Short mmCIF file of N, CA, C and O in Angstrom, two decimals:
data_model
loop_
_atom_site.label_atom_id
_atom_site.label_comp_id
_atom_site.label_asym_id
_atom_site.label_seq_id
_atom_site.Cartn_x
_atom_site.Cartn_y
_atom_site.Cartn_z
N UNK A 9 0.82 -1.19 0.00
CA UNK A 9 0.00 0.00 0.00
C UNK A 9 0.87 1.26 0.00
O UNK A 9 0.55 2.31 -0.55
N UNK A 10 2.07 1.03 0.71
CA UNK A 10 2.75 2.37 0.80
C UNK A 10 3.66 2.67 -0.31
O UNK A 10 4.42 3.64 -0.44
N UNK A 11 3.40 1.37 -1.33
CA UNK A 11 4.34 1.83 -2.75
C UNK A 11 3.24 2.36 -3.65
O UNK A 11 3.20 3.00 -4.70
N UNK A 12 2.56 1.95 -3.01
CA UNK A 12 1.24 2.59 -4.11
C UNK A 12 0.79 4.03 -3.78
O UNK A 12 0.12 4.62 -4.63
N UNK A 13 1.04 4.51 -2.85
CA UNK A 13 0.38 5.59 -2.56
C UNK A 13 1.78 6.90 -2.63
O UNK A 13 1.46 8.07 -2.77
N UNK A 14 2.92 6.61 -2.54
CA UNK A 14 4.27 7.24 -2.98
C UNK A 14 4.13 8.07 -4.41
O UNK A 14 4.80 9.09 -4.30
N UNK A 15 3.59 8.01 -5.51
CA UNK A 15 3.81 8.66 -6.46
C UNK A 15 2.70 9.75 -6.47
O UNK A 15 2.89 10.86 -6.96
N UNK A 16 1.24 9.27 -5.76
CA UNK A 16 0.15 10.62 -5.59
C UNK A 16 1.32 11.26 -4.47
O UNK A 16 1.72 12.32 -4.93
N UNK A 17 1.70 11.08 -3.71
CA UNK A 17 1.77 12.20 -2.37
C UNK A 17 3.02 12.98 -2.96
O UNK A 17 3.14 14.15 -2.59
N UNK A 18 3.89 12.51 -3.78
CA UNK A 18 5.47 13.30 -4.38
C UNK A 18 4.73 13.91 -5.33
O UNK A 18 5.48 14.69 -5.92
N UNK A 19 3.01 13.97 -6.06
CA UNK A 19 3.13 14.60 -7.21
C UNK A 19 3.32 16.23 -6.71
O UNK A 19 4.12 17.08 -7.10
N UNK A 20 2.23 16.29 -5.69
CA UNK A 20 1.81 18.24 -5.32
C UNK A 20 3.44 18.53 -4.51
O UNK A 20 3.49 19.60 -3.91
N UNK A 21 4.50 17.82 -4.46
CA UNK A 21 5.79 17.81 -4.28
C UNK A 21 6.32 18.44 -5.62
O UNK A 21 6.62 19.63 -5.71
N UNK A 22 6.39 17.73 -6.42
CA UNK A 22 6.79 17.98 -7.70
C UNK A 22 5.82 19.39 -8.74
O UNK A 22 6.29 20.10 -9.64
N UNK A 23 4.60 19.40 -8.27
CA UNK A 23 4.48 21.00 -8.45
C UNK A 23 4.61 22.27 -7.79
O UNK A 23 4.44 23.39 -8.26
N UNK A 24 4.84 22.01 -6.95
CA UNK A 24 5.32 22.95 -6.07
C UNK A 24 6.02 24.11 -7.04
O UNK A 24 5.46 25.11 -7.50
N UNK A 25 7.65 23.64 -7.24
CA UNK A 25 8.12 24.20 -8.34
C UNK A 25 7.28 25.26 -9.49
O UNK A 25 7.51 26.47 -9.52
N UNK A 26 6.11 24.47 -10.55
CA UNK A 26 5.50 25.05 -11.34
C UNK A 26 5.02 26.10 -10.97
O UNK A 26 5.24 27.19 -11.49
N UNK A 27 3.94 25.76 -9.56
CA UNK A 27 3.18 26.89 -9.15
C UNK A 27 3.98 28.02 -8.58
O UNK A 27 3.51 29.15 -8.68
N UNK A 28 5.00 27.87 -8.07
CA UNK A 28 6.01 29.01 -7.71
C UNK A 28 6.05 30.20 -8.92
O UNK A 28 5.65 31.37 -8.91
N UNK A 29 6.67 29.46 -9.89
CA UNK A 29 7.40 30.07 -11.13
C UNK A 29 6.44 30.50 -11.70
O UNK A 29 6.85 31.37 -12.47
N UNK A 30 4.79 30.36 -11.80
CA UNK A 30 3.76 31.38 -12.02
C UNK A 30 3.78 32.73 -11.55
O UNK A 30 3.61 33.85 -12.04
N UNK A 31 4.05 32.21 -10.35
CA UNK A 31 3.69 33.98 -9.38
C UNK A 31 5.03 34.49 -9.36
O UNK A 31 5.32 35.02 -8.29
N UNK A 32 5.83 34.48 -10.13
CA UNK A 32 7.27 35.36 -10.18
C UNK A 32 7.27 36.19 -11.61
O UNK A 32 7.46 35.85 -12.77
N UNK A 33 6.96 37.44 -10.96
CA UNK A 33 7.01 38.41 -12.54
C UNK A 33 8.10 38.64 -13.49
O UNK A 33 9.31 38.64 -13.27
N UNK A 34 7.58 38.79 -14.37
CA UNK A 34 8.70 38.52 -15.78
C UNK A 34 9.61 39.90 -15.43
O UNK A 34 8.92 40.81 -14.98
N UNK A 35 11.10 40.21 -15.57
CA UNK A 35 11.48 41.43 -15.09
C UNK A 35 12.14 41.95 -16.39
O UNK A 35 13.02 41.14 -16.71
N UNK A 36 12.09 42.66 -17.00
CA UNK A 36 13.40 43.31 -17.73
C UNK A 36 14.35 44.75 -17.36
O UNK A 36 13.74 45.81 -17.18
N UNK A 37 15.49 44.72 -17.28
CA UNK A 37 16.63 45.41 -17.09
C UNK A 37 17.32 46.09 -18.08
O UNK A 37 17.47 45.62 -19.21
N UNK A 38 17.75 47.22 -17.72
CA UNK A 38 18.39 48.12 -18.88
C UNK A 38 20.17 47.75 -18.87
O UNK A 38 20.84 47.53 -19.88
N UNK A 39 20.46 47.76 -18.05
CA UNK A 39 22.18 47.62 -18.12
C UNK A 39 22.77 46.21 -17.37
O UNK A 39 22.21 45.58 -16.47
N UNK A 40 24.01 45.92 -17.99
CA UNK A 40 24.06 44.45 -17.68
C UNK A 40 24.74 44.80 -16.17
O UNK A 40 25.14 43.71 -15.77
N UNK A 41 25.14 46.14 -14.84
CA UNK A 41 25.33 45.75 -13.77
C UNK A 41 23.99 46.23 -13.18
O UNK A 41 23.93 46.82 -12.10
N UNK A 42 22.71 45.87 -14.09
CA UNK A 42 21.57 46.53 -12.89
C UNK A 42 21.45 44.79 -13.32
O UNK A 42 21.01 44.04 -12.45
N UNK A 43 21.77 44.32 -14.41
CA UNK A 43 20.58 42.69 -14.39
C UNK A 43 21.80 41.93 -13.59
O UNK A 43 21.20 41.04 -12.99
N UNK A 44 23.09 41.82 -13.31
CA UNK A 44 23.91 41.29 -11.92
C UNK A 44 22.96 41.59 -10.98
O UNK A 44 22.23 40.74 -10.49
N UNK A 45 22.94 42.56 -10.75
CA UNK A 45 22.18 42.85 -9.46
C UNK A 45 20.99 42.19 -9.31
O UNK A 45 20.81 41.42 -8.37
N UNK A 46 20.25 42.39 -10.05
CA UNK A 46 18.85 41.86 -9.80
C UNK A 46 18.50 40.38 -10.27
O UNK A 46 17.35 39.93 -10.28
N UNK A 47 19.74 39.62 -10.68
CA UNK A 47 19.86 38.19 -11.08
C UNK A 47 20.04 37.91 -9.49
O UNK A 47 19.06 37.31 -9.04
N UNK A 48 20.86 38.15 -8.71
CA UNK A 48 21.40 38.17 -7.54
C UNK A 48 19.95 38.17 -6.98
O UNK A 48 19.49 37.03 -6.91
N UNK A 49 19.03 39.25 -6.53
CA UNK A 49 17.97 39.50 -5.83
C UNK A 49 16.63 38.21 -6.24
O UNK A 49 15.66 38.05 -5.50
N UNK A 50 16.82 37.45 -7.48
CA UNK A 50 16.13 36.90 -8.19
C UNK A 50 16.16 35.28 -7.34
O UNK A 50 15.32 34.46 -6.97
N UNK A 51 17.73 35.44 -7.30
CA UNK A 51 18.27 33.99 -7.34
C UNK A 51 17.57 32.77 -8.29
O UNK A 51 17.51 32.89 -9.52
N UNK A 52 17.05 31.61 -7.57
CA UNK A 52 16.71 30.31 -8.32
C UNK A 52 15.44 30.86 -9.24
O UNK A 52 15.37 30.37 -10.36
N UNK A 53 14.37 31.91 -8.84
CA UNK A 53 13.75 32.04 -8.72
C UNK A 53 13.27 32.14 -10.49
O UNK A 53 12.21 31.77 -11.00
N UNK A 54 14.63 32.84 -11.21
CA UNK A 54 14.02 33.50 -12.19
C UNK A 54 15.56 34.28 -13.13
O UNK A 54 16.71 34.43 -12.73
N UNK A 55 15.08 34.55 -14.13
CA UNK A 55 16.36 35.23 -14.54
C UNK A 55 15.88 36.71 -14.74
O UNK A 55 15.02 36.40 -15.56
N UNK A 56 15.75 38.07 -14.63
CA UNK A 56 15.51 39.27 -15.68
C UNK A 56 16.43 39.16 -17.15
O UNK A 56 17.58 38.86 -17.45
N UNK A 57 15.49 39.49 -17.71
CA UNK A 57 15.69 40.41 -19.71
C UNK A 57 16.51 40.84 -19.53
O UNK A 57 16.61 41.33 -18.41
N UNK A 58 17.81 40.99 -20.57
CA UNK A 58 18.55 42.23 -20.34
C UNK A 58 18.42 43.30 -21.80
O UNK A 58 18.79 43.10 -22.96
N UNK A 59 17.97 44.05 -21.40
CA UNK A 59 17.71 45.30 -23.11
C UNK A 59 18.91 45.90 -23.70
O UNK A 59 18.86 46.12 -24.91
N UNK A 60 20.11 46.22 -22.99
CA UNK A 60 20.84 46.73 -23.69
C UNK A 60 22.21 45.62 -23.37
O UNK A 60 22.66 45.39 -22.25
N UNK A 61 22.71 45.06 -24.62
CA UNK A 61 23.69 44.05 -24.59
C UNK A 61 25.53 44.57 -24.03
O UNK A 61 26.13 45.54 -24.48
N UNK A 62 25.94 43.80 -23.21
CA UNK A 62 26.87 44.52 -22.77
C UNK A 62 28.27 44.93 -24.02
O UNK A 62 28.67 44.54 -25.12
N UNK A 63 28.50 45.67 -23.26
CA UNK A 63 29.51 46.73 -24.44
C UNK A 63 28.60 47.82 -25.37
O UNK A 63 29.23 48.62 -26.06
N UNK A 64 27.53 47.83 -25.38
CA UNK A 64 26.41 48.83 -25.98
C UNK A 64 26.32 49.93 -25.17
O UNK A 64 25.80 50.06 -24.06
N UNK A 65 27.02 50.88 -26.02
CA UNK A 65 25.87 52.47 -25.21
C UNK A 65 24.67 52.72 -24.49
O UNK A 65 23.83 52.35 -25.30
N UNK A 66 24.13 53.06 -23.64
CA UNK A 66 23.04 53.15 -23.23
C UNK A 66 22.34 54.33 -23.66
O UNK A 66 21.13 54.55 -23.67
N UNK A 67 23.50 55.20 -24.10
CA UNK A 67 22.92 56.57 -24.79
C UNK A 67 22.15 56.77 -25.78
O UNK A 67 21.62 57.83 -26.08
N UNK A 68 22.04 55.56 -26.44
CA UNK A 68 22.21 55.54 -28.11
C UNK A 68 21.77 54.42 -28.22
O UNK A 68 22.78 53.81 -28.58
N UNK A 69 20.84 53.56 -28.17
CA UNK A 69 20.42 52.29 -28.60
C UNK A 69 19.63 51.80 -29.27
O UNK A 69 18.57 51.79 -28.65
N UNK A 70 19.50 51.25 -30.52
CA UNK A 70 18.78 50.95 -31.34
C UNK A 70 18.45 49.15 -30.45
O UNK A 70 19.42 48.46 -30.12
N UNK A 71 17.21 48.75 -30.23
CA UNK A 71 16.84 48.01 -29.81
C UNK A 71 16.50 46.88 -30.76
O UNK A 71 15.57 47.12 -31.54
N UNK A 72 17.24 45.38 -30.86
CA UNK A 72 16.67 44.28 -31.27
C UNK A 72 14.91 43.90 -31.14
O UNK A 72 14.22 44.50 -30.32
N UNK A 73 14.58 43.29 -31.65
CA UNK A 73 12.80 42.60 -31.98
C UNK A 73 12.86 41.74 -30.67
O UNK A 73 11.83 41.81 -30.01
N UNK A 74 14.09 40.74 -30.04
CA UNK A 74 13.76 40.27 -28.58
C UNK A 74 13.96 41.15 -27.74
O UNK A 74 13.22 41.03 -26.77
N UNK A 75 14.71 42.07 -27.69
CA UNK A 75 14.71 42.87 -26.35
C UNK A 75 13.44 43.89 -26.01
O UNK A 75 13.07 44.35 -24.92
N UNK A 76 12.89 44.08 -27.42
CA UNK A 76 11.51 44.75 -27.56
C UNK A 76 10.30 43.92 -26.84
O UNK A 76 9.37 44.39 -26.18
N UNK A 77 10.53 42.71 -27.10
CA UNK A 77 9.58 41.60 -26.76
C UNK A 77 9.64 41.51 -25.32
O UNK A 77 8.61 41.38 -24.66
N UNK A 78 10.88 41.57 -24.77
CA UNK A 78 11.39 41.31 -23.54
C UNK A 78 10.85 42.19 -22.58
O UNK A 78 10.43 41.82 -21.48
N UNK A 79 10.88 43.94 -23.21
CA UNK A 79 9.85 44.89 -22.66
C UNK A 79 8.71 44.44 -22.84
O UNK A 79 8.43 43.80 -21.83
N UNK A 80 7.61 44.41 -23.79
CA UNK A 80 6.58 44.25 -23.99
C UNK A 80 5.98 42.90 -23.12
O UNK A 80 4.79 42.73 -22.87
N UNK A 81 6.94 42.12 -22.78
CA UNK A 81 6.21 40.99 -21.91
C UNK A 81 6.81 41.09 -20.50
O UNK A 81 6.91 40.05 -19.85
N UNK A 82 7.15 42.04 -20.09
CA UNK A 82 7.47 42.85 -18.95
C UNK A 82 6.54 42.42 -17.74
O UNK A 82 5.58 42.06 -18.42
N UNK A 83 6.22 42.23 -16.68
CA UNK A 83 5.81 42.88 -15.66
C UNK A 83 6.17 43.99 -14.51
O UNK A 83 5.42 44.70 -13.83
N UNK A 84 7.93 43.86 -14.54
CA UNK A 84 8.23 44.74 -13.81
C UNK A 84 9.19 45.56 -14.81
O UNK A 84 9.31 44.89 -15.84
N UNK A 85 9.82 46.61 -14.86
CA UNK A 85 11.20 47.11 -15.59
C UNK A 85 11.66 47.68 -14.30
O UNK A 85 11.00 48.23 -13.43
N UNK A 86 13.09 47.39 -14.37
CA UNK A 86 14.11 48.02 -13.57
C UNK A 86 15.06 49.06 -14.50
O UNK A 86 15.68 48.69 -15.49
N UNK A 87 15.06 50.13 -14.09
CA UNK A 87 16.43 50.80 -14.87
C UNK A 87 16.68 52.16 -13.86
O UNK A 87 16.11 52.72 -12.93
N UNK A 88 17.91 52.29 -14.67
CA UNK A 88 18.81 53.45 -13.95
C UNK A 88 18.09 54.77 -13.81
O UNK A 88 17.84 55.30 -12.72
N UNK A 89 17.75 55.28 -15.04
CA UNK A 89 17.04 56.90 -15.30
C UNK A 89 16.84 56.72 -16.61
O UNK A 89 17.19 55.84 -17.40
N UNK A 90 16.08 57.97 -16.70
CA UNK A 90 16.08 58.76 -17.91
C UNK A 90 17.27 59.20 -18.79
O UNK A 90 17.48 59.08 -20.00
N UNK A 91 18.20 59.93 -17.43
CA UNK A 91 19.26 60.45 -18.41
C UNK A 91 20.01 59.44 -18.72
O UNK A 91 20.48 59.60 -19.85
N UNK A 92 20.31 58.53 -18.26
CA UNK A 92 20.98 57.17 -18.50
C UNK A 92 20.67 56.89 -20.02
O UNK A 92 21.62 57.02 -20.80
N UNK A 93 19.72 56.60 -20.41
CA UNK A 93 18.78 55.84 -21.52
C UNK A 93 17.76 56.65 -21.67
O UNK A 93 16.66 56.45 -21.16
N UNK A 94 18.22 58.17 -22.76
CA UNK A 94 16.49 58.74 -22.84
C UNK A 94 15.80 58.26 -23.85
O UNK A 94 14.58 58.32 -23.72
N UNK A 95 16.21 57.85 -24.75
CA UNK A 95 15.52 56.49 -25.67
C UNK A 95 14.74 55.57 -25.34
O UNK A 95 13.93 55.14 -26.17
N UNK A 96 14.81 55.07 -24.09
CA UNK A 96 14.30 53.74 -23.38
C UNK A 96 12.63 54.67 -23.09
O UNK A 96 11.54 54.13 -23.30
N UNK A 97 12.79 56.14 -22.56
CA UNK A 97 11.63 56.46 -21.90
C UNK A 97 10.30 56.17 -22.91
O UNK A 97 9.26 55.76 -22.40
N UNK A 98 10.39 56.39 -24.31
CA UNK A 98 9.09 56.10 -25.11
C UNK A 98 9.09 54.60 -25.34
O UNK A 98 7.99 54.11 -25.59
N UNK A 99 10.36 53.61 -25.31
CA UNK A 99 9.94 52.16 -25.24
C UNK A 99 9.24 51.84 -24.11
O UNK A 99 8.19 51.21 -24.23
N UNK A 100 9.66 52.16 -23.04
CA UNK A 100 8.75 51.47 -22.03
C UNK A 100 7.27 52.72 -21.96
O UNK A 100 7.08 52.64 -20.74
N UNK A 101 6.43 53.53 -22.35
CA UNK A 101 5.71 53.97 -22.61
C UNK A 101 4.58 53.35 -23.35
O UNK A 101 3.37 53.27 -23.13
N UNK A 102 5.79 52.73 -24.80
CA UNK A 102 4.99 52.07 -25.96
C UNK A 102 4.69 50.38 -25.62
O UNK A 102 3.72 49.64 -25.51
N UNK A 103 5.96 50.31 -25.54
CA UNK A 103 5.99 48.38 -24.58
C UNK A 103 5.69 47.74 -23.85
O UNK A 103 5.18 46.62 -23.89
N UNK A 104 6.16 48.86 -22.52
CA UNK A 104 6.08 47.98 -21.42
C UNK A 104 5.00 49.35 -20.45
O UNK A 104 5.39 49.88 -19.41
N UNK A 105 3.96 49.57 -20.99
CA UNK A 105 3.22 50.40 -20.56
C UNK A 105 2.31 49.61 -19.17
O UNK A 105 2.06 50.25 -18.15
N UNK A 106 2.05 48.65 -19.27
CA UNK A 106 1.27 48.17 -18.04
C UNK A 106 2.45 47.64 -17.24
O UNK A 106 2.33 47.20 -16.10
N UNK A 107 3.69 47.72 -17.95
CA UNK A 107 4.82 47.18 -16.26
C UNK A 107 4.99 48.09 -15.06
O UNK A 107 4.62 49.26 -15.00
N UNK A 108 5.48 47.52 -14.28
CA UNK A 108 5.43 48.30 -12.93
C UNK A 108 6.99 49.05 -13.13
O UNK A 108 7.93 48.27 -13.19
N UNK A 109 7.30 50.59 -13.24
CA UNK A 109 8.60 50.74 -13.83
C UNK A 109 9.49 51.46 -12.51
O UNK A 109 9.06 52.31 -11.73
N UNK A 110 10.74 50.90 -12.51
CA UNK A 110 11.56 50.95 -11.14
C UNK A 110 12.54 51.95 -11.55
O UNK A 110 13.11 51.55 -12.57
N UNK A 111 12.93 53.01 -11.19
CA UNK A 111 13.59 54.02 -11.54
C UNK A 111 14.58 53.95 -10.52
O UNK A 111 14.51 54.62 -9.49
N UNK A 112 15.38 53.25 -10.73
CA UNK A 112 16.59 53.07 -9.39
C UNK A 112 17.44 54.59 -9.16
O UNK A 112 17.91 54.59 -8.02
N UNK A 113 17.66 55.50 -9.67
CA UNK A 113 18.26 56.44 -9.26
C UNK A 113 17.02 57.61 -8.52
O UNK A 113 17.52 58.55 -7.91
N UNK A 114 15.64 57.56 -8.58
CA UNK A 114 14.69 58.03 -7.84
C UNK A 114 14.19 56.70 -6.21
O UNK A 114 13.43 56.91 -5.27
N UNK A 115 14.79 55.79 -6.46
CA UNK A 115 14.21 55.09 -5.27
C UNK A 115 14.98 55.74 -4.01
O UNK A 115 16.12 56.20 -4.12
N UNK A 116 14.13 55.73 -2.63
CA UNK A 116 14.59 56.27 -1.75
C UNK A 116 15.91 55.82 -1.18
O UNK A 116 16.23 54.65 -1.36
N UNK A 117 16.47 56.40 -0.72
CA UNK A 117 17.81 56.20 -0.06
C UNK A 117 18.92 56.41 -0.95
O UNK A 117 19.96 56.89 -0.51
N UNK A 118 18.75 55.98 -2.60
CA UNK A 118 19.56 56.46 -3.23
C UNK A 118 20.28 57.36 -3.29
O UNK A 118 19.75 58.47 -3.28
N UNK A 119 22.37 57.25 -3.41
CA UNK A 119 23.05 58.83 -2.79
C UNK A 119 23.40 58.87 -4.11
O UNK A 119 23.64 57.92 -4.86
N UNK A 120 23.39 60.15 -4.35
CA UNK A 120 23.24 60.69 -5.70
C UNK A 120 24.91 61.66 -5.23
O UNK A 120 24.96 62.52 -4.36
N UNK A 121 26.09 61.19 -6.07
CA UNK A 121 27.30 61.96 -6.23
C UNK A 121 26.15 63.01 -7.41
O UNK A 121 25.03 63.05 -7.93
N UNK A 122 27.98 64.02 -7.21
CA UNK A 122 27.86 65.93 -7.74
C UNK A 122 28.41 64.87 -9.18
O UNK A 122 28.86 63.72 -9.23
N UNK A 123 28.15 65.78 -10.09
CA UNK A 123 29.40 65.37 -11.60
C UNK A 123 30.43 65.73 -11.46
O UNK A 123 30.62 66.92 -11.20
N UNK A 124 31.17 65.11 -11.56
CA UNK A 124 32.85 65.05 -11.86
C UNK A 124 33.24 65.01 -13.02
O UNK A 124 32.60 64.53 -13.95
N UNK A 125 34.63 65.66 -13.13
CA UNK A 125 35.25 65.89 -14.21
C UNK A 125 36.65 65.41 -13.93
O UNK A 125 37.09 65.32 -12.79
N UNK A 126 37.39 65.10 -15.08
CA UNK A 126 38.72 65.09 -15.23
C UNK A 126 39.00 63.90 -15.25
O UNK A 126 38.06 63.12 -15.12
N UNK A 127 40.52 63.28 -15.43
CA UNK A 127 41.03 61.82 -15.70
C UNK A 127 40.66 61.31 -14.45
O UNK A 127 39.82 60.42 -14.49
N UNK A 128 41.11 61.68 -13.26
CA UNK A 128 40.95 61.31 -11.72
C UNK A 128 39.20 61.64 -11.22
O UNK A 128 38.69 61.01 -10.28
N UNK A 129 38.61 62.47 -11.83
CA UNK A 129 37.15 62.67 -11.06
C UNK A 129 37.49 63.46 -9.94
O UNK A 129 36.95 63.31 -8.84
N UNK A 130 38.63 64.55 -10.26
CA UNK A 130 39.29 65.71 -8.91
C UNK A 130 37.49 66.50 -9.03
O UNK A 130 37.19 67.45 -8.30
#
């Protein structure tokens, strides 16, 4: 009886997993040390999108058809700013308009350095 009844009781074991990975929102990220970061915060859980491929400008980005997709099937976006990526502001407008959008240089506590100049940043 108890070999028989071993594969019902491991199944809601074995979904566990599935039903997790439902309720974890799809994330996409603008720069590859905000998606470190938030791969990190993610852990097993999940990976975030990354929109702009590393070694790419953030100033200046002409966006691939998956990274577009990647917004558009968004639930959350994480990114730096505006001035970071002012290009990004009408994609996620047009794309990722129902995501929840994380403006990491407006979140509280954030310390915002003066601009610096020069080889050293004197």
């Amino acid at each position: 009886m108890r070999n028989r009844l071993l594969p019902f009781l491991s199944l809601p074991v074995l979904m566990l997993p599935a039903v997790a990975m439902a309720e974890v929102p799809s994330v996409a990220v603008d720069i590859p040390p905000v998606h470190s970061l938030v791969s990190r915060v993610m852990g097993e859980l999940g990976s975030p999108d990354l929109v702009i491929q590393p070694g790419a400008s953030p100033h200046g980005y002409s966006m691939r058809p998956s990274e577009a997709r990647s917004l558009a099937d968004a639930d959350v976006m994480i990114f730096v700013s505006d001035e970071l990526t002012p290009w990004l502001a009408k994609a996620r407008e047009t794309l990722a308009a129902d995501a929840d959008a994380v403006e990491l240089m407006e979140v509280p506590g954030t310390l915002h350095l003066r601009y610096r100049e020069g080889a050293t940043f004197e």
